[in-house]
């Protein structure tokens, strides 16, 4: 067995997917996350495969989140801009650019399958994040199973319960249907009183239960981390049930009024109810009646190491990713 997980506890096998766990890993020493390797990845990434964002680091206001481009810069120039600026960069599927990252993803899940008996995952994915000192990732939830791996720098992660009021059922359904962005969830400062707070340092990873909302605040240092995501049969069933509930809720609202926006619908992934809702989800998907939101990303700034916060306004254009 490889030794990616360095201080895995036996009880983590029973806790995985049901409770938040924090463990150690050996990847902080990997050359894959040095400036030279990251610079090569940045230079090789086509524009449609990455996201560059800036936001107000002093408040929690999703309206300040902007989408940008790194066009025309070397990889090392981009990294220097991140170190000095207020931006974060998300490189999707780095294994498609460099096979070493694909091999790492395989190694991670091979070891995880060994450590969690009965766990069978599919559609594994890696995304790599390079982010500036003190920037935030605003309150949001992810649809697949999600793990955050800290490699360089430190950050604080707030993980919230995956139920109302932190995660209204109708809001999750809109995200699953593709009608709303993950950061569309409403956040209130008092939510923090009920959050699990995790300080991630290099060599730490955290995994939380499905759909748990979370937000992240970097310490005053460059951060390099990556996420891994996956599906299991149980996660797929939960997705299908939430998808069907979203379809049914829209029908109820259309016929019976807006009060059904927050009506509780069964999220059971067992028995007759599950199979009926999986049928509804499949019919909606394959009939084309439910179309995902295809709103393009509005690119209105360019990363510039010489500009304040490494952000230079440009004439805006739209890009589909």
PDB file of C-alpha atoms in Angstrom:
ATOM      1  CA  UNK A   1       0.000   0.000   0.000  1.00  0.00           C
ATOM      2  CA  UNK A   2       1.265   3.501  -0.809  1.00  0.00           C
ATOM      3  CA  UNK A   3       1.602   5.993   1.987  1.00  0.00           C
ATOM      4  CA  UNK A   4      -0.340   9.019   0.765  1.00  0.00           C
ATOM      5  CA  UNK A   5      -2.384   9.016   3.986  1.00  0.00           C
ATOM      6  CA  UNK A   6       0.167   9.413   6.774  1.00  0.00           C
ATOM      7  CA  UNK A   7      -1.800   9.210  10.025  1.00  0.00           C
ATOM      8  CA  UNK A   8      -5.037   7.521   9.001  1.00  0.00           C
ATOM      9  CA  UNK A   9      -7.056   6.326  12.001  1.00  0.00           C
ATOM     10  CA  UNK A  10      -8.929   3.039  11.854  1.00  0.00           C
ATOM     11  CA  UNK A  11     -12.200   4.757  12.762  1.00  0.00           C
ATOM     12  CA  UNK A  12     -11.962   6.966   9.673  1.00  0.00           C
ATOM     13  CA  UNK A  13     -13.199   4.046   7.580  1.00  0.00           C
ATOM     14  CA  UNK A  14     -16.534   4.107   9.436  1.00  0.00           C
ATOM     15  CA  UNK A  15     -16.660   7.903   9.522  1.00  0.00           C
ATOM     16  CA  UNK A  16     -15.858   8.498   5.833  1.00  0.00           C
ATOM     17  CA  UNK A  17     -18.775  10.127   4.028  1.00  0.00           C
ATOM     18  CA  UNK A  18     -20.880  10.367   7.189  1.00  0.00           C
ATOM     19  CA  UNK A  19     -18.832  12.748   9.345  1.00  0.00           C
ATOM     20  CA  UNK A  20     -16.106  15.305   8.749  1.00  0.00           C
ATOM     21  CA  UNK A  21     -12.650  13.789   9.040  1.00  0.00           C
ATOM     22  CA  UNK A  22      -9.208  15.399   8.998  1.00  0.00           C
ATOM     23  CA  UNK A  23      -6.169  13.282   8.262  1.00  0.00           C
ATOM     24  CA  UNK A  24      -2.564  13.662   7.163  1.00  0.00           C
ATOM     25  CA  UNK A  25      -0.954  13.154   3.780  1.00  0.00           C
ATOM     26  CA  UNK A  26       2.553  13.067   2.351  1.00  0.00           C
ATOM     27  CA  UNK A  27       1.984  15.262  -0.714  1.00  0.00           C
ATOM     28  CA  UNK A  28       3.314  18.516   0.750  1.00  0.00           C
ATOM     29  CA  UNK A  29       6.760  17.207  -0.198  1.00  0.00           C
ATOM     30  CA  UNK A  30       5.775  16.290  -3.758  1.00  0.00           C
ATOM     31  CA  UNK A  31       7.494  18.162  -6.610  1.00  0.00           C
ATOM     32  CA  UNK A  32       4.122  18.282  -8.403  1.00  0.00           C
ATOM     33  CA  UNK A  33       3.189  21.356  -6.365  1.00  0.00           C
ATOM     34  CA  UNK A  34       6.378  23.400  -6.680  1.00  0.00           C
ATOM     35  CA  UNK A  35       6.387  26.691  -8.595  1.00  0.00           C
ATOM     36  CA  UNK A  36       8.107  25.119 -11.595  1.00  0.00           C
ATOM     37  CA  UNK A  37       5.529  22.353 -12.037  1.00  0.00           C
ATOM     38  CA  UNK A  38       2.628  24.729 -11.406  1.00  0.00           C
ATOM     39  CA  UNK A  39       4.026  27.222 -13.924  1.00  0.00           C
ATOM     40  CA  UNK A  40       4.120  24.511 -16.600  1.00  0.00           C
ATOM     41  CA  UNK A  41       0.515  23.568 -15.864  1.00  0.00           C
ATOM     42  CA  UNK A  42      -0.607  27.187 -16.109  1.00  0.00           C
ATOM     43  CA  UNK A  43       1.111  27.711 -19.442  1.00  0.00           C
ATOM     44  CA  UNK A  44      -0.393  24.529 -20.890  1.00  0.00           C
ATOM     45  CA  UNK A  45      -3.972  25.176 -19.716  1.00  0.00           C
ATOM     46  CA  UNK A  46      -6.415  26.220 -22.475  1.00  0.00           C
ATOM     47  CA  UNK A  47      -8.573  29.182 -21.480  1.00  0.00           C
ATOM     48  CA  UNK A  48     -11.739  27.133 -21.153  1.00  0.00           C
ATOM     49  CA  UNK A  49     -10.191  24.753 -18.609  1.00  0.00           C
ATOM     50  CA  UNK A  50      -9.384  27.178 -15.799  1.00  0.00           C
ATOM     51  CA  UNK A  51     -11.048  29.822 -13.682  1.00  0.00           C
ATOM     52  CA  UNK A  52      -9.426  32.993 -12.358  1.00  0.00           C
ATOM     53  CA  UNK A  53     -11.399  34.941  -9.794  1.00  0.00           C
ATOM     54  CA  UNK A  54     -11.012  38.006  -7.643  1.00  0.00           C
ATOM     55  CA  UNK A  55     -13.304  39.093  -4.845  1.00  0.00           C
ATOM     56  CA  UNK A  56     -13.523  41.461  -1.877  1.00  0.00           C
ATOM     57  CA  UNK A  57     -11.357  39.829   0.826  1.00  0.00           C
ATOM     58  CA  UNK A  58     -12.832  41.997   3.598  1.00  0.00           C
ATOM     59  CA  UNK A  59     -16.501  41.059   3.256  1.00  0.00           C
ATOM     60  CA  UNK A  60     -18.648  38.108   2.276  1.00  0.00           C
ATOM     61  CA  UNK A  61     -20.328  39.526  -0.806  1.00  0.00           C
ATOM     62  CA  UNK A  62     -20.634  37.132  -3.796  1.00  0.00           C
ATOM     63  CA  UNK A  63     -21.532  40.110  -5.993  1.00  0.00           C
ATOM     64  CA  UNK A  64     -17.855  41.192  -5.855  1.00  0.00           C
ATOM     65  CA  UNK A  65     -16.687  37.898  -7.378  1.00  0.00           C
ATOM     66  CA  UNK A  66     -15.312  38.462 -10.901  1.00  0.00           C
ATOM     67  CA  UNK A  67     -14.000  36.152 -13.608  1.00  0.00           C
ATOM     68  CA  UNK A  68     -10.726  36.873 -15.394  1.00  0.00           C
ATOM     69  CA  UNK A  69      -8.040  35.565 -17.725  1.00  0.00           C
ATOM     70  CA  UNK A  70      -4.282  34.874 -17.516  1.00  0.00           C
ATOM     71  CA  UNK A  71      -3.703  35.247 -21.250  1.00  0.00           C
ATOM     72  CA  UNK A  72      -0.226  36.415 -22.317  1.00  0.00           C
ATOM     73  CA  UNK A  73       1.657  35.686 -19.094  1.00  0.00           C
ATOM     74  CA  UNK A  74       4.228  33.032 -18.312  1.00  0.00           C
ATOM     75  CA  UNK A  75       3.403  30.547 -15.609  1.00  0.00           C
ATOM     76  CA  UNK A  76       5.932  32.079 -13.210  1.00  0.00           C
ATOM     77  CA  UNK A  77       4.500  35.563 -13.834  1.00  0.00           C
ATOM     78  CA  UNK A  78       1.059  34.270 -12.924  1.00  0.00           C
ATOM     79  CA  UNK A  79       2.346  32.713  -9.705  1.00  0.00           C
ATOM     80  CA  UNK A  80       4.083  35.975  -8.745  1.00  0.00           C
ATOM     81  CA  UNK A  81       0.818  37.807  -9.431  1.00  0.00           C
ATOM     82  CA  UNK A  82      -1.026  35.412  -7.126  1.00  0.00           C
ATOM     83  CA  UNK A  83       1.552  35.936  -4.371  1.00  0.00           C
ATOM     84  CA  UNK A  84       1.106  39.730  -4.551  1.00  0.00           C
ATOM     85  CA  UNK A  85      -2.570  39.925  -5.462  1.00  0.00           C
ATOM     86  CA  UNK A  86      -6.131  39.141  -4.499  1.00  0.00           C
ATOM     87  CA  UNK A  87      -6.928  36.292  -6.850  1.00  0.00           C
ATOM     88  CA  UNK A  88      -7.333  32.565  -6.959  1.00  0.00           C
ATOM     89  CA  UNK A  89      -6.812  30.216  -9.866  1.00  0.00           C
ATOM     90  CA  UNK A  90      -8.563  26.889 -10.358  1.00  0.00           C
ATOM     91  CA  UNK A  91      -6.957  24.481 -12.834  1.00  0.00           C
ATOM     92  CA  UNK A  92      -9.427  21.759 -13.765  1.00  0.00           C
ATOM     93  CA  UNK A  93      -8.327  18.210 -14.562  1.00  0.00           C
ATOM     94  CA  UNK A  94      -4.554  18.818 -14.495  1.00  0.00           C
ATOM     95  CA  UNK A  95      -4.076  15.140 -15.358  1.00  0.00           C
ATOM     96  CA  UNK A  96      -5.241  15.899 -18.891  1.00  0.00           C
ATOM     97  CA  UNK A  97      -2.268  18.249 -19.281  1.00  0.00           C
ATOM     98  CA  UNK A  98       0.325  16.245 -17.355  1.00  0.00           C
ATOM     99  CA  UNK A  99      -0.146  12.520 -16.744  1.00  0.00           C
ATOM    100  CA  UNK A 100       1.680  12.712 -13.399  1.00  0.00           C
ATOM    101  CA  UNK A 101      -1.422  14.293 -11.863  1.00  0.00           C
ATOM    102  CA  UNK A 102      -3.666  11.607 -13.357  1.00  0.00           C
ATOM    103  CA  UNK A 103      -1.391   8.973 -11.833  1.00  0.00           C
ATOM    104  CA  UNK A 104      -1.577  10.729  -8.471  1.00  0.00           C
ATOM    105  CA  UNK A 105      -5.376  10.781  -8.595  1.00  0.00           C
ATOM    106  CA  UNK A 106      -5.410   7.038  -9.290  1.00  0.00           C
ATOM    107  CA  UNK A 107      -3.008   6.404  -6.402  1.00  0.00           C
ATOM    108  CA  UNK A 108      -5.165   8.447  -4.010  1.00  0.00           C
ATOM    109  CA  UNK A 109      -8.322   6.506  -4.776  1.00  0.00           C
ATOM    110  CA  UNK A 110      -6.564   3.135  -4.867  1.00  0.00           C
ATOM    111  CA  UNK A 111      -5.335   3.751  -1.342  1.00  0.00           C
ATOM    112  CA  UNK A 112      -8.676   5.161  -0.210  1.00  0.00           C
ATOM    113  CA  UNK A 113     -10.486   2.071  -1.500  1.00  0.00           C
ATOM    114  CA  UNK A 114      -8.070  -0.074   0.498  1.00  0.00           C
ATOM    115  CA  UNK A 115      -8.567   1.968   3.646  1.00  0.00           C
ATOM    116  CA  UNK A 116     -12.386   2.176   3.455  1.00  0.00           C
ATOM    117  CA  UNK A 117     -13.721  -1.370   2.951  1.00  0.00           C
ATOM    118  CA  UNK A 118     -16.673  -1.480   0.572  1.00  0.00           C
ATOM    119  CA  UNK A 119     -16.040   1.978  -0.871  1.00  0.00           C
ATOM    120  CA  UNK A 120     -16.416   1.977  -4.651  1.00  0.00           C
ATOM    121  CA  UNK A 121     -16.044   5.308  -6.419  1.00  0.00           C
ATOM    122  CA  UNK A 122     -16.264   6.432 -10.027  1.00  0.00           C
ATOM    123  CA  UNK A 123     -15.891   9.659 -12.013  1.00  0.00           C
ATOM    124  CA  UNK A 124     -12.949  10.748  -9.859  1.00  0.00           C
ATOM    125  CA  UNK A 125     -11.698  14.254 -10.597  1.00  0.00           C
ATOM    126  CA  UNK A 126      -8.909  16.553  -9.427  1.00  0.00           C
ATOM    127  CA  UNK A 127      -8.841  20.364  -9.461  1.00  0.00           C
ATOM    128  CA  UNK A 128      -5.800  22.394  -8.422  1.00  0.00           C
ATOM    129  CA  UNK A 129      -6.071  25.732  -6.603  1.00  0.00           C
ATOM    130  CA  UNK A 130      -3.435  28.464  -6.340  1.00  0.00           C
ATOM    131  CA  UNK A 131      -4.640  31.408  -4.262  1.00  0.00           C
ATOM    132  CA  UNK A 132      -3.466  34.709  -2.829  1.00  0.00           C
ATOM    133  CA  UNK A 133      -2.948  35.666   0.808  1.00  0.00           C
ATOM    134  CA  UNK A 134      -6.182  36.418   2.678  1.00  0.00           C
ATOM    135  CA  UNK A 135      -8.568  35.642  -0.208  1.00  0.00           C
ATOM    136  CA  UNK A 136     -11.833  33.832   0.388  1.00  0.00           C
ATOM    137  CA  UNK A 137     -13.892  31.111  -1.173  1.00  0.00           C
ATOM    138  CA  UNK A 138     -17.425  32.224  -0.459  1.00  0.00           C
ATOM    139  CA  UNK A 139     -20.111  30.060   1.152  1.00  0.00           C
ATOM    140  CA  UNK A 140     -21.157  27.290  -1.234  1.00  0.00           C
ATOM    141  CA  UNK A 141     -21.803  23.572  -1.550  1.00  0.00           C
ATOM    142  CA  UNK A 142     -20.512  20.972  -3.981  1.00  0.00           C
ATOM    143  CA  UNK A 143     -22.637  18.316  -5.668  1.00  0.00           C
ATOM    144  CA  UNK A 144     -20.220  15.300  -5.722  1.00  0.00           C
ATOM    145  CA  UNK A 145     -18.244  13.884  -2.790  1.00  0.00           C
ATOM    146  CA  UNK A 146     -15.430  16.323  -2.024  1.00  0.00           C
ATOM    147  CA  UNK A 147     -12.034  16.283  -0.273  1.00  0.00           C
ATOM    148  CA  UNK A 148      -9.702  19.263   0.188  1.00  0.00           C
ATOM    149  CA  UNK A 149      -5.932  18.637   0.303  1.00  0.00           C
ATOM    150  CA  UNK A 150      -3.650  21.370   1.650  1.00  0.00           C
ATOM    151  CA  UNK A 151      -0.124  21.409   0.172  1.00  0.00           C
ATOM    152  CA  UNK A 152       1.368  24.883   0.725  1.00  0.00           C
ATOM    153  CA  UNK A 153       0.253  27.692   3.030  1.00  0.00           C
ATOM    154  CA  UNK A 154      -2.502  27.618   5.640  1.00  0.00           C
ATOM    155  CA  UNK A 155      -6.214  28.329   5.555  1.00  0.00           C
ATOM    156  CA  UNK A 156      -9.296  28.130   7.747  1.00  0.00           C
ATOM    157  CA  UNK A 157     -12.239  26.073   6.547  1.00  0.00           C
ATOM    158  CA  UNK A 158     -15.763  26.446   7.955  1.00  0.00           C
ATOM    159  CA  UNK A 159     -17.986  23.398   7.366  1.00  0.00           C
ATOM    160  CA  UNK A 160     -21.725  23.721   8.038  1.00  0.00           C
ATOM    161  CA  UNK A 161     -24.524  21.148   8.430  1.00  0.00           C
ATOM    162  CA  UNK A 162     -26.006  19.899   5.152  1.00  0.00           C
ATOM    163  CA  UNK A 163     -29.581  20.732   6.080  1.00  0.00           C
ATOM    164  CA  UNK A 164     -31.802  23.775   6.498  1.00  0.00           C
ATOM    165  CA  UNK A 165     -31.356  26.576   7.328  1.00  0.00           C
ATOM    166  CA  UNK A 166     -27.739  26.204   6.215  1.00  0.00           C
ATOM    167  CA  UNK A 167     -28.730  24.305   3.070  1.00  0.00           C
ATOM    168  CA  UNK A 168     -32.371  24.885   2.097  1.00  0.00           C
ATOM    169  CA  UNK A 169     -33.680  21.913   0.147  1.00  0.00           C
ATOM    170  CA  UNK A 170     -34.980  24.021  -2.741  1.00  0.00           C
ATOM    171  CA  UNK A 171     -31.622  25.825  -3.049  1.00  0.00           C
ATOM    172  CA  UNK A 172     -29.751  22.519  -3.329  1.00  0.00           C
ATOM    173  CA  UNK A 173     -32.204  21.355  -5.987  1.00  0.00           C
ATOM    174  CA  UNK A 174     -31.592  24.467  -8.091  1.00  0.00           C
ATOM    175  CA  UNK A 175     -27.846  23.818  -7.927  1.00  0.00           C
ATOM    176  CA  UNK A 176     -28.311  20.166  -8.899  1.00  0.00           C
ATOM    177  CA  UNK A 177     -30.558  21.186 -11.797  1.00  0.00           C
ATOM    178  CA  UNK A 178     -27.900  23.610 -13.022  1.00  0.00           C
ATOM    179  CA  UNK A 179     -30.209  26.585 -12.505  1.00  0.00           C
ATOM    180  CA  UNK A 180     -28.031  28.239  -9.842  1.00  0.00           C
ATOM    181  CA  UNK A 181     -24.311  28.541  -9.122  1.00  0.00           C
ATOM    182  CA  UNK A 182     -22.830  26.840  -6.070  1.00  0.00           C
ATOM    183  CA  UNK A 183     -22.161  30.221  -4.415  1.00  0.00           C
ATOM    184  CA  UNK A 184     -25.810  31.225  -4.761  1.00  0.00           C
ATOM    185  CA  UNK A 185     -26.529  29.890  -1.265  1.00  0.00           C
ATOM    186  CA  UNK A 186     -27.559  32.547   1.249  1.00  0.00           C
ATOM    187  CA  UNK A 187     -25.047  33.047   4.069  1.00  0.00           C
ATOM    188  CA  UNK A 188     -25.604  34.626   7.476  1.00  0.00           C
ATOM    189  CA  UNK A 189     -22.747  35.422   9.888  1.00  0.00           C
ATOM    190  CA  UNK A 190     -24.530  33.572  12.706  1.00  0.00           C
ATOM    191  CA  UNK A 191     -24.109  30.353  10.695  1.00  0.00           C
ATOM    192  CA  UNK A 192     -20.518  30.345  11.980  1.00  0.00           C
ATOM    193  CA  UNK A 193     -21.780  29.508  15.484  1.00  0.00           C
ATOM    194  CA  UNK A 194     -22.772  26.084  14.097  1.00  0.00           C
ATOM    195  CA  UNK A 195     -19.773  25.472  11.843  1.00  0.00           C
ATOM    196  CA  UNK A 196     -16.984  22.995  12.325  1.00  0.00           C
ATOM    197  CA  UNK A 197     -13.806  25.085  12.027  1.00  0.00           C
ATOM    198  CA  UNK A 198     -10.728  23.401  10.579  1.00  0.00           C
ATOM    199  CA  UNK A 199      -7.290  24.993  10.309  1.00  0.00           C
ATOM    200  CA  UNK A 200      -5.575  23.266   7.394  1.00  0.00           C
ATOM    201  CA  UNK A 201      -1.780  23.224   7.217  1.00  0.00           C
ATOM    202  CA  UNK A 202       0.499  21.617   4.628  1.00  0.00           C
ATOM    203  CA  UNK A 203       0.028  17.865   4.826  1.00  0.00           C
ATOM    204  CA  UNK A 204      -3.583  18.026   6.022  1.00  0.00           C
ATOM    205  CA  UNK A 205      -6.704  16.894   4.160  1.00  0.00           C
ATOM    206  CA  UNK A 206     -10.377  17.231   5.089  1.00  0.00           C
ATOM    207  CA  UNK A 207     -13.410  15.311   3.846  1.00  0.00           C
ATOM    208  CA  UNK A 208     -16.967  16.213   4.827  1.00  0.00           C
ATOM    209  CA  UNK A 209     -20.402  14.680   4.241  1.00  0.00           C
ATOM    210  CA  UNK A 210     -22.185  15.172   0.940  1.00  0.00           C
ATOM    211  CA  UNK A 211     -23.314  18.713   0.088  1.00  0.00           C
ATOM    212  CA  UNK A 212     -22.122  20.280   3.359  1.00  0.00           C
ATOM    213  CA  UNK A 213     -21.877  24.033   2.740  1.00  0.00           C
ATOM    214  CA  UNK A 214     -18.448  25.452   3.460  1.00  0.00           C
ATOM    215  CA  UNK A 215     -16.362  28.563   3.058  1.00  0.00           C
ATOM    216  CA  UNK A 216     -12.607  29.168   3.192  1.00  0.00           C
ATOM    217  CA  UNK A 217     -10.361  32.024   4.321  1.00  0.00           C
ATOM    218  CA  UNK A 218      -6.641  31.982   3.491  1.00  0.00           C
ATOM    219  CA  UNK A 219      -4.057  33.056   6.009  1.00  0.00           C
ATOM    220  CA  UNK A 220      -1.614  35.804   5.023  1.00  0.00           C
ATOM    221  CA  UNK A 221       0.352  33.558   2.654  1.00  0.00           C
ATOM    222  CA  UNK A 222       0.234  31.957  -0.767  1.00  0.00           C
ATOM    223  CA  UNK A 223      -1.914  28.818  -0.733  1.00  0.00           C
ATOM    224  CA  UNK A 224      -1.626  25.751  -2.951  1.00  0.00           C
ATOM    225  CA  UNK A 225      -4.215  23.035  -2.505  1.00  0.00           C
ATOM    226  CA  UNK A 226      -6.244  20.641  -4.570  1.00  0.00           C
ATOM    227  CA  UNK A 227      -9.622  18.992  -4.411  1.00  0.00           C
ATOM    228  CA  UNK A 228     -10.598  15.474  -5.294  1.00  0.00           C
ATOM    229  CA  UNK A 229     -14.189  14.605  -6.040  1.00  0.00           C
ATOM    230  CA  UNK A 230     -15.962  11.360  -6.742  1.00  0.00           C
ATOM    231  CA  UNK A 231     -19.270   9.602  -7.058  1.00  0.00           C
ATOM    232  CA  UNK A 232     -20.547   6.416  -5.459  1.00  0.00           C
ATOM    233  CA  UNK A 233     -23.798   4.578  -6.077  1.00  0.00           C
ATOM    234  CA  UNK A 234     -25.257   6.182  -2.960  1.00  0.00           C
ATOM    235  CA  UNK A 235     -24.145   9.687  -4.027  1.00  0.00           C
ATOM    236  CA  UNK A 236     -25.575   9.100  -7.507  1.00  0.00           C
ATOM    237  CA  UNK A 237     -28.916   8.091  -5.982  1.00  0.00           C
ATOM    238  CA  UNK A 238     -28.961  11.213  -3.786  1.00  0.00           C
ATOM    239  CA  UNK A 239     -28.241  13.335  -6.859  1.00  0.00           C
ATOM    240  CA  UNK A 240     -31.105  11.709  -8.776  1.00  0.00           C
ATOM    241  CA  UNK A 241     -33.550  12.204  -5.891  1.00  0.00           C
ATOM    242  CA  UNK A 242     -32.617  15.884  -5.517  1.00  0.00           C
ATOM    243  CA  UNK A 243     -32.842  16.329  -9.287  1.00  0.00           C
ATOM    244  CA  UNK A 244     -36.314  14.782  -9.348  1.00  0.00           C
ATOM    245  CA  UNK A 245     -37.405  16.826  -6.341  1.00  0.00           C
ATOM    246  CA  UNK A 246     -36.374  19.968  -8.184  1.00  0.00           C
ATOM    247  CA  UNK A 247     -38.491  18.968 -11.172  1.00  0.00           C
ATOM    248  CA  UNK A 248     -41.443  18.103  -8.947  1.00  0.00           C
ATOM    249  CA  UNK A 249     -41.094  21.311  -6.930  1.00  0.00           C
ATOM    250  CA  UNK A 250     -41.253  23.410 -10.088  1.00  0.00           C
ATOM    251  CA  UNK A 251     -44.430  21.577 -11.056  1.00  0.00           C
ATOM    252  CA  UNK A 252     -45.962  22.107  -7.620  1.00  0.00           C
ATOM    253  CA  UNK A 253     -45.048  25.778  -7.660  1.00  0.00           C
ATOM    254  CA  UNK A 254     -46.483  26.236 -11.127  1.00  0.00           C
ATOM    255  CA  UNK A 255     -49.770  24.580 -10.243  1.00  0.00           C
ATOM    256  CA  UNK A 256     -50.216  25.412  -6.571  1.00  0.00           C
ATOM    257  CA  UNK A 257     -48.289  28.579  -5.827  1.00  0.00           C
ATOM    258  CA  UNK A 258     -45.029  29.921  -4.446  1.00  0.00           C
ATOM    259  CA  UNK A 259     -45.584  28.428  -0.992  1.00  0.00           C
ATOM    260  CA  UNK A 260     -44.117  25.212  -2.380  1.00  0.00           C
ATOM    261  CA  UNK A 261     -40.712  26.866  -2.734  1.00  0.00           C
ATOM    262  CA  UNK A 262     -39.793  25.567   0.720  1.00  0.00           C
ATOM    263  CA  UNK A 263     -42.115  22.573   1.018  1.00  0.00           C
ATOM    264  CA  UNK A 264     -40.223  19.520   2.354  1.00  0.00           C
ATOM    265  CA  UNK A 265     -39.935  16.682  -0.144  1.00  0.00           C
ATOM    266  CA  UNK A 266     -38.633  13.243   0.725  1.00  0.00           C
ATOM    267  CA  UNK A 267     -34.907  12.813   0.093  1.00  0.00           C
ATOM    268  CA  UNK A 268     -34.958   9.088   0.834  1.00  0.00           C
ATOM    269  CA  UNK A 269     -32.633   7.014  -1.310  1.00  0.00           C
ATOM    270  CA  UNK A 270     -34.353   3.742  -0.432  1.00  0.00           C
ATOM    271  CA  UNK A 271     -37.411   1.817  -1.547  1.00  0.00           C
ATOM    272  CA  UNK A 272     -40.146   2.636  -4.021  1.00  0.00           C
ATOM    273  CA  UNK A 273     -39.750   6.397  -3.587  1.00  0.00           C
ATOM    274  CA  UNK A 274     -36.142   6.270  -4.791  1.00  0.00           C
ATOM    275  CA  UNK A 275     -36.927   4.297  -7.918  1.00  0.00           C
ATOM    276  CA  UNK A 276     -39.843   6.535  -8.803  1.00  0.00           C
ATOM    277  CA  UNK A 277     -37.739   9.655  -8.494  1.00  0.00           C
ATOM    278  CA  UNK A 278     -34.854   8.130 -10.419  1.00  0.00           C
ATOM    279  CA  UNK A 279     -37.365   7.547 -13.200  1.00  0.00           C
ATOM    280  CA  UNK A 280     -38.471  11.189 -13.055  1.00  0.00           C
ATOM    281  CA  UNK A 281     -34.851  12.369 -13.175  1.00  0.00           C
ATOM    282  CA  UNK A 282     -33.978  10.084 -16.081  1.00  0.00           C
ATOM    283  CA  UNK A 283     -37.045  11.117 -18.059  1.00  0.00           C
ATOM    284  CA  UNK A 284     -36.305  14.819 -17.560  1.00  0.00           C
ATOM    285  CA  UNK A 285     -32.647  14.452 -18.504  1.00  0.00           C
ATOM    286  CA  UNK A 286     -33.066  12.345 -21.587  1.00  0.00           C
ATOM    287  CA  UNK A 287     -36.160  14.101 -22.885  1.00  0.00           C
ATOM    288  CA  UNK A 288     -34.354  17.425 -22.954  1.00  0.00           C
ATOM    289  CA  UNK A 289     -37.178  19.084 -21.015  1.00  0.00           C
ATOM    290  CA  UNK A 290     -34.748  20.160 -18.279  1.00  0.00           C
ATOM    291  CA  UNK A 291     -31.888  22.130 -19.770  1.00  0.00           C
ATOM    292  CA  UNK A 292     -28.893  23.226 -17.726  1.00  0.00           C
ATOM    293  CA  UNK A 293     -28.134  26.892 -17.300  1.00  0.00           C
ATOM    294  CA  UNK A 294     -25.633  27.689 -20.060  1.00  0.00           C
ATOM    295  CA  UNK A 295     -24.980  31.296 -19.092  1.00  0.00           C
ATOM    296  CA  UNK A 296     -21.419  32.118 -20.227  1.00  0.00           C
ATOM    297  CA  UNK A 297     -18.753  33.415 -17.875  1.00  0.00           C
ATOM    298  CA  UNK A 298     -18.278  37.188 -18.066  1.00  0.00           C
ATOM    299  CA  UNK A 299     -14.516  37.863 -18.340  1.00  0.00           C
ATOM    300  CA  UNK A 300     -13.752  41.443 -17.296  1.00  0.00           C
ATOM    301  CA  UNK A 301     -10.202  41.484 -15.915  1.00  0.00           C
ATOM    302  CA  UNK A 302      -6.741  40.208 -16.710  1.00  0.00           C
ATOM    303  CA  UNK A 303      -4.125  39.033 -14.243  1.00  0.00           C
ATOM    304  CA  UNK A 304      -1.320  41.614 -14.239  1.00  0.00           C
ATOM    305  CA  UNK A 305       1.533  41.448 -11.694  1.00  0.00           C
ATOM    306  CA  UNK A 306       2.060  45.203 -12.038  1.00  0.00           C
ATOM    307  CA  UNK A 307      -1.562  46.194 -11.340  1.00  0.00           C
ATOM    308  CA  UNK A 308      -3.087  46.813  -7.900  1.00  0.00           C
ATOM    309  CA  UNK A 309      -4.108  43.443  -6.446  1.00  0.00           C
ATOM    310  CA  UNK A 310      -2.744  41.913  -9.702  1.00  0.00           C
ATOM    311  CA  UNK A 311      -6.067  42.771 -11.398  1.00  0.00           C
ATOM    312  CA  UNK A 312      -6.338  44.944 -14.509  1.00  0.00           C
ATOM    313  CA  UNK A 313      -9.743  45.751 -15.977  1.00  0.00           C
ATOM    314  CA  UNK A 314     -10.284  44.841 -19.638  1.00  0.00           C
ATOM    315  CA  UNK A 315     -13.079  45.169 -22.138  1.00  0.00           C
ATOM    316  CA  UNK A 316     -15.476  42.437 -21.086  1.00  0.00           C
ATOM    317  CA  UNK A 317     -16.274  39.386 -23.179  1.00  0.00           C
ATOM    318  CA  UNK A 318     -18.203  36.178 -22.607  1.00  0.00           C
ATOM    319  CA  UNK A 319     -16.728  32.688 -22.574  1.00  0.00           C
ATOM    320  CA  UNK A 320     -18.401  29.314 -22.176  1.00  0.00           C
ATOM    321  CA  UNK A 321     -16.529  26.783 -20.040  1.00  0.00           C
TER     322      UNK A 321
END
